PDB file of C-alpha atoms in Angstrom:
ATOM      1  CA  MET A  13       4.416  -5.801   1.232  1.00  0.00           C
ATOM      2  CA  LEU A  14       3.776  -9.615   0.770  1.00  0.00           C
ATOM      3  CA  HIS A  15       4.515 -11.128  -2.599  1.00  0.00           C
ATOM      4  CA  THR A  16       3.138 -14.403  -3.600  1.00  0.00           C
ATOM      5  CA  VAL A  17       4.142 -16.258  -6.840  1.00  0.00           C
ATOM      6  CA  ASN A  18       2.175 -19.251  -7.762  1.00  0.00           C
ATOM      7  CA  LYS A  19       3.329 -20.263 -11.023  1.00  0.00           C
ATOM      8  CA  SER A  20       6.513 -22.649 -11.792  1.00  0.00           C
ATOM      9  CA  PRO A  21       9.446 -20.736 -13.365  1.00  0.00           C
ATOM     10  CA  PHE A  22       9.771 -23.188 -15.850  1.00  0.00           C
ATOM     11  CA  GLU A  23       6.416 -22.415 -17.164  1.00  0.00           C
ATOM     12  CA  ARG A  24       5.544 -18.626 -16.524  1.00  0.00           C
ATOM     13  CA  ASN A  25       7.437 -15.292 -16.027  1.00  0.00           C
ATOM     14  CA  SER A  26       5.886 -14.541 -12.764  1.00  0.00           C
ATOM     15  CA  LEU A  27       8.811 -15.067 -10.910  1.00  0.00           C
ATOM     16  CA  ASP A  28      10.803 -12.918 -13.039  1.00  0.00           C
ATOM     17  CA  THR A  29       8.661 -10.215 -13.077  1.00  0.00           C
ATOM     18  CA  CYS A  30       7.939 -10.488  -9.196  1.00  0.00           C
ATOM     19  CA  LEU A  31      11.819 -10.071  -8.721  1.00  0.00           C
ATOM     20  CA  ARG A  32      11.988  -7.112 -11.014  1.00  0.00           C
ATOM     21  CA  LEU A  33       9.387  -5.035  -9.560  1.00  0.00           C
ATOM     22  CA  ALA A  34       9.657  -5.990  -5.626  1.00  0.00           C
ATOM     23  CA  LYS A  35      11.174  -3.445  -3.640  1.00  0.00           C
ATOM     24  CA  LYS A  36      14.200  -4.609  -1.546  1.00  0.00           C
ATOM     25  CA  GLY A  37      13.549  -5.839   1.782  1.00  0.00           C
ATOM     26  CA  SER A  38       9.892  -6.833   0.679  1.00  0.00           C
ATOM     27  CA  ALA A  39       8.915 -10.183   1.428  1.00  0.00           C
ATOM     28  CA  ILE A  40       8.279 -13.330  -1.158  1.00  0.00           C
ATOM     29  CA  LEU A  41       6.272 -16.266  -0.533  1.00  0.00           C
ATOM     30  CA  LEU A  42       6.373 -19.160  -2.947  1.00  0.00           C
ATOM     31  CA  ILE A  43       3.088 -21.304  -3.153  1.00  0.00           C
ATOM     32  CA  GLU A  44       1.436 -23.805  -5.333  1.00  0.00           C
ATOM     33  CA  ASP A  45       3.381 -24.604  -8.496  1.00  0.00           C
ATOM     34  CA  GLY A  46       5.744 -21.333  -7.200  1.00  0.00           C
ATOM     35  CA  VAL A  47       7.368 -23.772  -4.702  1.00  0.00           C
ATOM     36  CA  ILE A  48       9.629 -25.247  -7.660  1.00  0.00           C
ATOM     37  CA  ALA A  49      11.658 -21.805  -7.842  1.00  0.00           C
ATOM     38  CA  ALA A  50      12.820 -22.751  -4.074  1.00  0.00           C
ATOM     39  CA  VAL A  51      14.627 -26.232  -5.112  1.00  0.00           C
ATOM     40  CA  LYS A  52      18.259 -26.304  -5.345  1.00  0.00           C
ATOM     41  CA  GLY A  53      20.060 -27.862  -8.276  1.00  0.00           C
ATOM     42  CA  THR A  54      17.496 -26.625 -11.297  1.00  0.00           C
ATOM     43  CA  VAL A  55      18.454 -24.329 -14.001  1.00  0.00           C
ATOM     44  CA  GLN A  56      16.053 -21.963 -12.334  1.00  0.00           C
ATOM     45  CA  SER A  57      17.840 -22.046  -8.831  1.00  0.00           C
ATOM     46  CA  ALA A  58      19.817 -18.764  -9.395  1.00  0.00           C
ATOM     47  CA  LYS A  59      16.785 -16.877  -9.319  1.00  0.00           C
ATOM     48  CA  ILE A  60      15.977 -17.383  -5.641  1.00  0.00           C
ATOM     49  CA  GLU A  61      19.798 -17.958  -4.763  1.00  0.00           C
ATOM     50  CA  GLY A  62      20.164 -14.458  -5.969  1.00  0.00           C
ATOM     51  CA  ALA A  63      16.626 -13.078  -4.376  1.00  0.00           C
ATOM     52  CA  VAL A  64      17.386 -14.129  -0.696  1.00  0.00           C
ATOM     53  CA  GLY A  65      20.457 -11.422  -0.165  1.00  0.00           C
ATOM     54  CA  ASN A  66      17.636  -8.743  -1.107  1.00  0.00           C
ATOM     55  CA  HIS A  67      14.142 -10.243   0.417  1.00  0.00           C
ATOM     56  CA  ALA A  68      12.972 -12.411   3.028  1.00  0.00           C
ATOM     57  CA  VAL A  69      11.783 -15.307   1.098  1.00  0.00           C
ATOM     58  CA  TYR A  70       9.703 -18.102   2.150  1.00  0.00           C
ATOM     59  CA  VAL A  71       8.149 -21.170   1.022  1.00  0.00           C
ATOM     60  CA  LEU A  72       4.970 -23.148   1.651  1.00  0.00           C
ATOM     61  CA  GLY A  73       5.676 -26.490   3.418  1.00  0.00           C
ATOM     62  CA  PRO A  74       2.347 -28.153   2.493  1.00  0.00           C
ATOM     63  CA  ASP A  75       2.896 -27.545  -1.240  1.00  0.00           C
ATOM     64  CA  LEU A  76       6.662 -28.665  -1.276  1.00  0.00           C
ATOM     65  CA  LYS A  77       5.510 -31.959   0.428  1.00  0.00           C
ATOM     66  CA  ALA A  78       2.877 -32.154  -1.990  1.00  0.00           C
ATOM     67  CA  ARG A  79       5.344 -32.293  -4.878  1.00  0.00           C
ATOM     68  CA  ALA A  80       7.824 -34.684  -3.301  1.00  0.00           C
ATOM     69  CA  PHE A  81      10.231 -32.083  -2.229  1.00  0.00           C
ATOM     70  CA  SER A  82      12.017 -32.290   1.221  1.00  0.00           C
ATOM     71  CA  GLU A  83      13.115 -29.111   3.003  1.00  0.00           C
ATOM     72  CA  ASP A  84      16.378 -30.495   2.574  1.00  0.00           C
ATOM     73  CA  GLN A  85      16.209 -29.716  -1.211  1.00  0.00           C
ATOM     74  CA  VAL A  86      15.241 -26.085  -0.207  1.00  0.00           C
ATOM     75  CA  ILE A  87      17.388 -23.339  -1.123  1.00  0.00           C
ATOM     76  CA  SER A  88      19.653 -22.089   1.603  1.00  0.00           C
ATOM     77  CA  GLY A  89      18.205 -18.870   3.105  1.00  0.00           C
ATOM     78  CA  VAL A  90      14.452 -19.654   2.161  1.00  0.00           C
ATOM     79  CA  LYS A  91      12.387 -20.476   5.255  1.00  0.00           C
ATOM     80  CA  VAL A  92       9.759 -23.057   5.265  1.00  0.00           C
ATOM     81  CA  VAL A  93       6.159 -22.248   6.634  1.00  0.00           C
ATOM     82  CA  ASP A  94       3.270 -23.791   7.328  1.00  0.00           C
ATOM     83  CA  TYR A  95      -0.347 -22.307   6.447  1.00  0.00           C
ATOM     84  CA  ALA A  96      -0.313 -20.673  10.222  1.00  0.00           C
ATOM     85  CA  GLY A  97       3.078 -18.981   8.956  1.00  0.00           C
ATOM     86  CA  PHE A  98       1.286 -17.859   5.663  1.00  0.00           C
ATOM     87  CA  VAL A  99      -1.276 -16.158   7.538  1.00  0.00           C
ATOM     88  CA  ASP A 100       1.388 -14.392   9.937  1.00  0.00           C
ATOM     89  CA  LEU A 101       3.031 -13.101   6.924  1.00  0.00           C
ATOM     90  CA  ALA A 102      -0.305 -11.535   5.659  1.00  0.00           C
ATOM     91  CA  GLU A 103      -1.024  -9.929   8.658  1.00  0.00           C
ATOM     92  CA  GLU A 104       2.719  -8.864   9.321  1.00  0.00           C
ATOM     93  CA  HIS A 105       3.104  -7.265   5.698  1.00  0.00           C
ATOM     94  CA  GLY A 106      -0.197  -5.709   5.026  1.00  0.00           C
ATOM     95  CA  THR A 107      -0.535  -5.346   1.411  1.00  0.00           C
ATOM     96  CA  HIS A 108      -0.393  -8.301  -0.822  1.00  0.00           C
ATOM     97  CA  ASN A 109       0.648  -8.306  -4.263  1.00  0.00           C
ATOM     98  CA  ALA A 110       0.042 -11.912  -6.090  1.00  0.00           C
ATOM     99  CA  TRP A 111       1.945 -12.567  -9.115  1.00  0.00           C
ATOM    100  CA  LEU A 112      -0.306 -14.879 -11.204  1.00  0.00           C
TER     101      LEU A 112
ATOM    102  CA  MET B   6     -35.264  -7.511  -0.306  1.00  0.00           C
ATOM    103  CA  ALA B   7     -32.841  -6.121   1.813  1.00  0.00           C
ATOM    104  CA  GLU B   8     -31.131  -2.907   0.959  1.00  0.00           C
ATOM    105  CA  PHE B   9     -27.420  -2.441   1.453  1.00  0.00           C
ATOM    106  CA  GLU B  10     -25.795   0.865   2.254  1.00  0.00           C
ATOM    107  CA  PHE B  11     -21.956   0.806   1.834  1.00  0.00           C
ATOM    108  CA  GLU B  12     -20.383   3.159   4.310  1.00  0.00           C
ATOM    109  CA  THR B  13     -17.816   4.719   1.692  1.00  0.00           C
ATOM    110  CA  GLU B  14     -18.265   8.313   2.943  1.00  0.00           C
ATOM    111  CA  GLY B  15     -14.639   9.821   3.248  1.00  0.00           C
ATOM    112  CA  VAL B  16     -13.054   6.368   2.315  1.00  0.00           C
ATOM    113  CA  LYS B  17     -10.239   7.267  -0.265  1.00  0.00           C
ATOM    114  CA  LYS B  18      -7.370   4.459  -0.729  1.00  0.00           C
ATOM    115  CA  THR B  19      -4.922   4.022  -3.797  1.00  0.00           C
ATOM    116  CA  PHE B  20      -5.548   0.557  -5.786  1.00  0.00           C
ATOM    117  CA  THR B  21      -2.844  -0.590  -7.975  1.00  0.00           C
ATOM    118  CA  PHE B  22      -3.858  -2.679 -10.795  1.00  0.00           C
ATOM    119  CA  MET B  23      -1.208  -4.946 -12.211  1.00  0.00           C
ATOM    120  CA  ASN B  24      -2.228  -5.899 -15.714  1.00  0.00           C
ATOM    121  CA  ARG B  25       0.353  -8.868 -16.827  1.00  0.00           C
ATOM    122  CA  LYS B  26      -1.683 -10.668 -19.347  1.00  0.00           C
ATOM    123  CA  ALA B  27      -2.386 -10.413 -22.999  1.00  0.00           C
ATOM    124  CA  PRO B  28      -5.983  -9.959 -23.970  1.00  0.00           C
ATOM    125  CA  TYR B  29      -8.680 -12.481 -25.215  1.00  0.00           C
ATOM    126  CA  GLY B  30      -6.364 -15.370 -24.427  1.00  0.00           C
ATOM    127  CA  THR B  31      -7.647 -15.636 -20.992  1.00  0.00           C
ATOM    128  CA  ILE B  32     -10.161 -13.908 -18.673  1.00  0.00           C
ATOM    129  CA  TYR B  33      -7.484 -12.169 -16.873  1.00  0.00           C
ATOM    130  CA  ALA B  34      -7.350  -8.658 -18.444  1.00  0.00           C
ATOM    131  CA  LEU B  35     -11.076  -8.258 -18.761  1.00  0.00           C
ATOM    132  CA  GLU B  36     -11.719  -8.925 -15.154  1.00  0.00           C
ATOM    133  CA  VAL B  37      -9.066  -6.342 -14.149  1.00  0.00           C
ATOM    134  CA  LEU B  38     -10.894  -3.984 -16.281  1.00  0.00           C
ATOM    135  CA  GLU B  39     -14.006  -4.755 -14.422  1.00  0.00           C
ATOM    136  CA  THR B  40     -12.311  -3.841 -11.107  1.00  0.00           C
ATOM    137  CA  VAL B  41     -10.794  -0.465 -12.626  1.00  0.00           C
ATOM    138  CA  LEU B  42     -14.252   0.558 -13.304  1.00  0.00           C
ATOM    139  CA  ILE B  43     -15.739  -0.609  -9.948  1.00  0.00           C
ATOM    140  CA  SER B  44     -12.856   1.679  -8.318  1.00  0.00           C
ATOM    141  CA  ALA B  45     -14.083   4.589 -10.347  1.00  0.00           C
ATOM    142  CA  ALA B  46     -17.513   4.206  -9.250  1.00  0.00           C
ATOM    143  CA  PHE B  47     -16.039   4.697  -5.518  1.00  0.00           C
ATOM    144  CA  GLU B  48     -14.172   7.668  -6.606  1.00  0.00           C
ATOM    145  CA  GLN B  49     -10.830   5.782  -5.400  1.00  0.00           C
ATOM    146  CA  HIS B  50      -7.285   6.555  -6.530  1.00  0.00           C
ATOM    147  CA  ALA B  51      -6.056   4.139  -9.046  1.00  0.00           C
ATOM    148  CA  ASN B  52      -2.499   3.221 -10.635  1.00  0.00           C
ATOM    149  CA  ILE B  53      -3.516   1.178 -13.919  1.00  0.00           C
ATOM    150  CA  ILE B  54      -0.208  -0.284 -14.792  1.00  0.00           C
ATOM    151  CA  PHE B  55       0.645  -2.655 -17.624  1.00  0.00           C
ATOM    152  CA  VAL B  56       3.503  -5.183 -17.546  1.00  0.00           C
ATOM    153  CA  ASP B  57       4.719  -8.114 -19.505  1.00  0.00           C
ATOM    154  CA  ASP B  58       2.001  -9.242 -22.217  1.00  0.00           C
ATOM    155  CA  GLY B  59      -0.413  -6.968 -20.285  1.00  0.00           C
ATOM    156  CA  VAL B  60       0.852  -4.152 -22.477  1.00  0.00           C
ATOM    157  CA  TYR B  61      -0.762  -5.726 -25.638  1.00  0.00           C
ATOM    158  CA  GLN B  62      -4.108  -4.968 -23.928  1.00  0.00           C
ATOM    159  CA  ILE B  63      -3.970  -1.039 -25.127  1.00  0.00           C
ATOM    160  CA  LYS B  64      -2.255  -1.794 -28.252  1.00  0.00           C
ATOM    161  CA  ALA B  65      -4.233   0.419 -31.028  1.00  0.00           C
ATOM    162  CA  GLY B  66      -5.738  -1.468 -33.649  1.00  0.00           C
ATOM    163  CA  GLN B  67      -7.593  -4.356 -32.215  1.00  0.00           C
ATOM    164  CA  ASP B  68     -10.071  -6.060 -34.354  1.00  0.00           C
ATOM    165  CA  THR B  69     -11.782  -9.072 -32.735  1.00  0.00           C
ATOM    166  CA  THR B  70     -14.603  -9.306 -35.067  1.00  0.00           C
ATOM    167  CA  ALA B  71     -13.378 -12.602 -36.785  1.00  0.00           C
ATOM    168  CA  ILE B  72     -12.778 -14.351 -33.058  1.00  0.00           C
ATOM    169  CA  ASN B  73     -16.431 -13.734 -31.906  1.00  0.00           C
ATOM    170  CA  MET B  74     -15.158 -11.710 -28.903  1.00  0.00           C
ATOM    171  CA  LYS B  75     -15.836  -8.257 -27.557  1.00  0.00           C
ATOM    172  CA  ASN B  76     -12.931  -5.815 -27.898  1.00  0.00           C
ATOM    173  CA  PHE B  77     -12.491  -4.091 -24.807  1.00  0.00           C
ATOM    174  CA  SER B  78      -9.754  -1.804 -25.551  1.00  0.00           C
ATOM    175  CA  PRO B  79     -12.142   1.156 -26.090  1.00  0.00           C
ATOM    176  CA  THR B  80     -12.996   1.011 -22.596  1.00  0.00           C
ATOM    177  CA  TYR B  81      -9.402   2.279 -21.784  1.00  0.00           C
ATOM    178  CA  GLY B  82     -10.204   5.167 -24.008  1.00  0.00           C
ATOM    179  CA  ILE B  83     -13.101   5.756 -21.762  1.00  0.00           C
ATOM    180  CA  ILE B  84     -10.990   5.536 -18.619  1.00  0.00           C
ATOM    181  CA  GLU B  85      -8.638   7.947 -20.333  1.00  0.00           C
ATOM    182  CA  MET B  86     -11.226  10.458 -20.619  1.00  0.00           C
ATOM    183  CA  GLU B  87     -12.446  10.022 -17.337  1.00  0.00           C
ATOM    184  CA  LYS B  88      -8.822  10.554 -15.788  1.00  0.00           C
ATOM    185  CA  GLU B  89      -8.311  13.806 -18.028  1.00  0.00           C
ATOM    186  CA  ASP B  90     -11.839  15.093 -16.507  1.00  0.00           C
ATOM    187  CA  ALA B  91     -10.786  14.005 -13.095  1.00  0.00           C
ATOM    188  CA  ASP B  92      -7.366  15.783 -13.630  1.00  0.00           C
ATOM    189  CA  GLU B  93      -8.751  18.925 -14.566  1.00  0.00           C
ATOM    190  CA  ASP B  94     -12.102  19.148 -12.563  1.00  0.00           C
ATOM    191  CA  ASP B  95     -10.966  20.468  -8.668  1.00  0.00           C
ATOM    192  CA  ASP B  96     -14.105  18.934  -7.156  1.00  0.00           C
ATOM    193  CA  ILE B  97     -13.197  15.553  -8.142  1.00  0.00           C
ATOM    194  CA  ASP B  98     -10.691  14.073  -5.725  1.00  0.00           C
ATOM    195  CA  MET B  99      -9.398  11.219  -7.632  1.00  0.00           C
ATOM    196  CA  VAL B 100      -6.022  10.551  -9.055  1.00  0.00           C
ATOM    197  CA  TRP B 101      -5.599   8.175 -11.838  1.00  0.00           C
ATOM    198  CA  ARG B 102      -2.138   7.262 -13.580  1.00  0.00           C
ATOM    199  CA  ILE B 103      -2.022   4.937 -16.781  1.00  0.00           C
ATOM    200  CA  ILE B 104       1.471   3.413 -16.603  1.00  0.00           C
ATOM    201  CA  VAL B 105       3.666   0.928 -18.671  1.00  0.00           C
ATOM    202  CA  GLU B 106       6.782  -0.683 -17.690  1.00  0.00           C
ATOM    203  CA  LYS B 107       9.768   0.360 -20.194  1.00  0.00           C
ATOM    204  CA  GLU B 108      11.357  -3.079 -19.605  1.00  0.00           C
ATOM    205  CA  SER B 109       8.348  -4.849 -21.284  1.00  0.00           C
ATOM    206  CA  LEU B 110       8.018  -2.460 -23.698  1.00  0.00           C
ATOM    207  CA  ASP B 111      11.455  -2.582 -24.921  1.00  0.00           C
ATOM    208  CA  ALA B 112      11.260  -6.740 -24.900  1.00  0.00           C
ATOM    209  CA  ARG B 113       8.754  -6.521 -27.161  1.00  0.00           C
ATOM    210  CA  GLY B 114       9.581  -3.921 -29.412  1.00  0.00           C
ATOM    211  CA  LEU B 115       7.016  -1.459 -28.783  1.00  0.00           C
ATOM    212  CA  THR B 116       6.940   2.202 -28.042  1.00  0.00           C
ATOM    213  CA  GLU B 117       4.171   4.734 -26.695  1.00  0.00           C
ATOM    214  CA  ASP B 118       3.022   5.508 -29.953  1.00  0.00           C
ATOM    215  CA  ASP B 119       1.688   1.986 -30.426  1.00  0.00           C
ATOM    216  CA  PHE B 120      -0.809   2.548 -27.651  1.00  0.00           C
ATOM    217  CA  LYS B 121      -4.611   3.642 -28.022  1.00  0.00           C
ATOM    218  CA  VAL B 122      -4.238   5.770 -24.825  1.00  0.00           C
ATOM    219  CA  SER B 123      -1.417   8.424 -23.534  1.00  0.00           C
ATOM    220  CA  VAL B 124       0.555   6.425 -20.892  1.00  0.00           C
ATOM    221  CA  GLU B 125       3.491   7.354 -18.561  1.00  0.00           C
ATOM    222  CA  VAL B 126       6.420   4.709 -19.605  1.00  0.00           C
ATOM    223  CA  LEU B 127       8.420   4.224 -16.362  1.00  0.00           C
ATOM    224  CA  SER B 128      11.220   1.960 -15.243  1.00  0.00           C
ATOM    225  CA  ALA B 129      10.639  -1.538 -12.893  1.00  0.00           C
ATOM    226  CA  ALA B 130      12.498   0.491 -10.102  1.00  0.00           C
ATOM    227  CA  GLU B 131       9.905   3.432 -10.381  1.00  0.00           C
ATOM    228  CA  ILE B 132       6.885   1.206 -10.698  1.00  0.00           C
ATOM    229  CA  ALA B 133       7.946  -0.622  -7.484  1.00  0.00           C
ATOM    230  CA  ASP B 134       7.924   2.395  -5.569  1.00  0.00           C
ATOM    231  CA  ILE B 135       4.354   3.344  -6.720  1.00  0.00           C
ATOM    232  CA  VAL B 136       3.097  -0.246  -5.904  1.00  0.00           C
ATOM    233  CA  ASP B 137       4.979  -0.129  -2.643  1.00  0.00           C
ATOM    234  CA  ALA B 138       3.042   3.081  -1.754  1.00  0.00           C
ATOM    235  CA  SER B 139      -0.621   1.685  -2.698  1.00  0.00           C
ATOM    236  CA  ASP B 140      -3.152   0.584  -0.113  1.00  0.00           C
ATOM    237  CA  CYS B 141      -4.094  -2.490  -2.372  1.00  0.00           C
ATOM    238  CA  VAL B 142      -2.831  -4.445  -5.287  1.00  0.00           C
ATOM    239  CA  ILE B 143      -5.270  -6.141  -7.600  1.00  0.00           C
ATOM    240  CA  SER B 144      -3.477  -8.201 -10.241  1.00  0.00           C
ATOM    241  CA  GLY B 145      -4.170 -10.342 -13.348  1.00  0.00           C
TER     242      GLY B 145
END
């Protein structure tokens, strides 16, 4: 299963609920404002730092770039993907669960 | 006007409806309810799950007269009746579950007595397994 989160962890609890309800080993892709969760050094960073041990965590590069985040600022263990990578993840994981 | 015929004969999937928003503040709750009803029309299996503020959608005692919006919670009463009919009738191959996450209930000081329909109260881990086993997840 592929989970996507598109809300900032500062604004909504979508990431918290995703992490609570995603089975270990499932993939999580952070998109749109969700990419903020993938950034190092915020009071929210611990959530993704803790998740990378249980899940394959990805972040969408174009959404990082749009918000002036470089790949250096991304939490270690999180993979940056482009739109083609997004399509690959969707194809590979079958069922999609969008945490809005 | 062309007539469409959908080839649904024998197609049976398990849909999970993940309700996470309170009613009335946004359109999400009502839109998910519409898709639940469509899945019923096609006799599909459904897990109707209420998590986070979604649990408020089925709270008993809603009265929307003063906000000029339709109270759609009675529709969940109809869904519960349909579910009971399907459970009792061997000719209807449709399994529906109405599930509430225990963590979301506890966080809001609610119990299953606060709801207008009978629900299964399950933990996040139990719900994770159910969602993982479904063919399609529709969330709102």
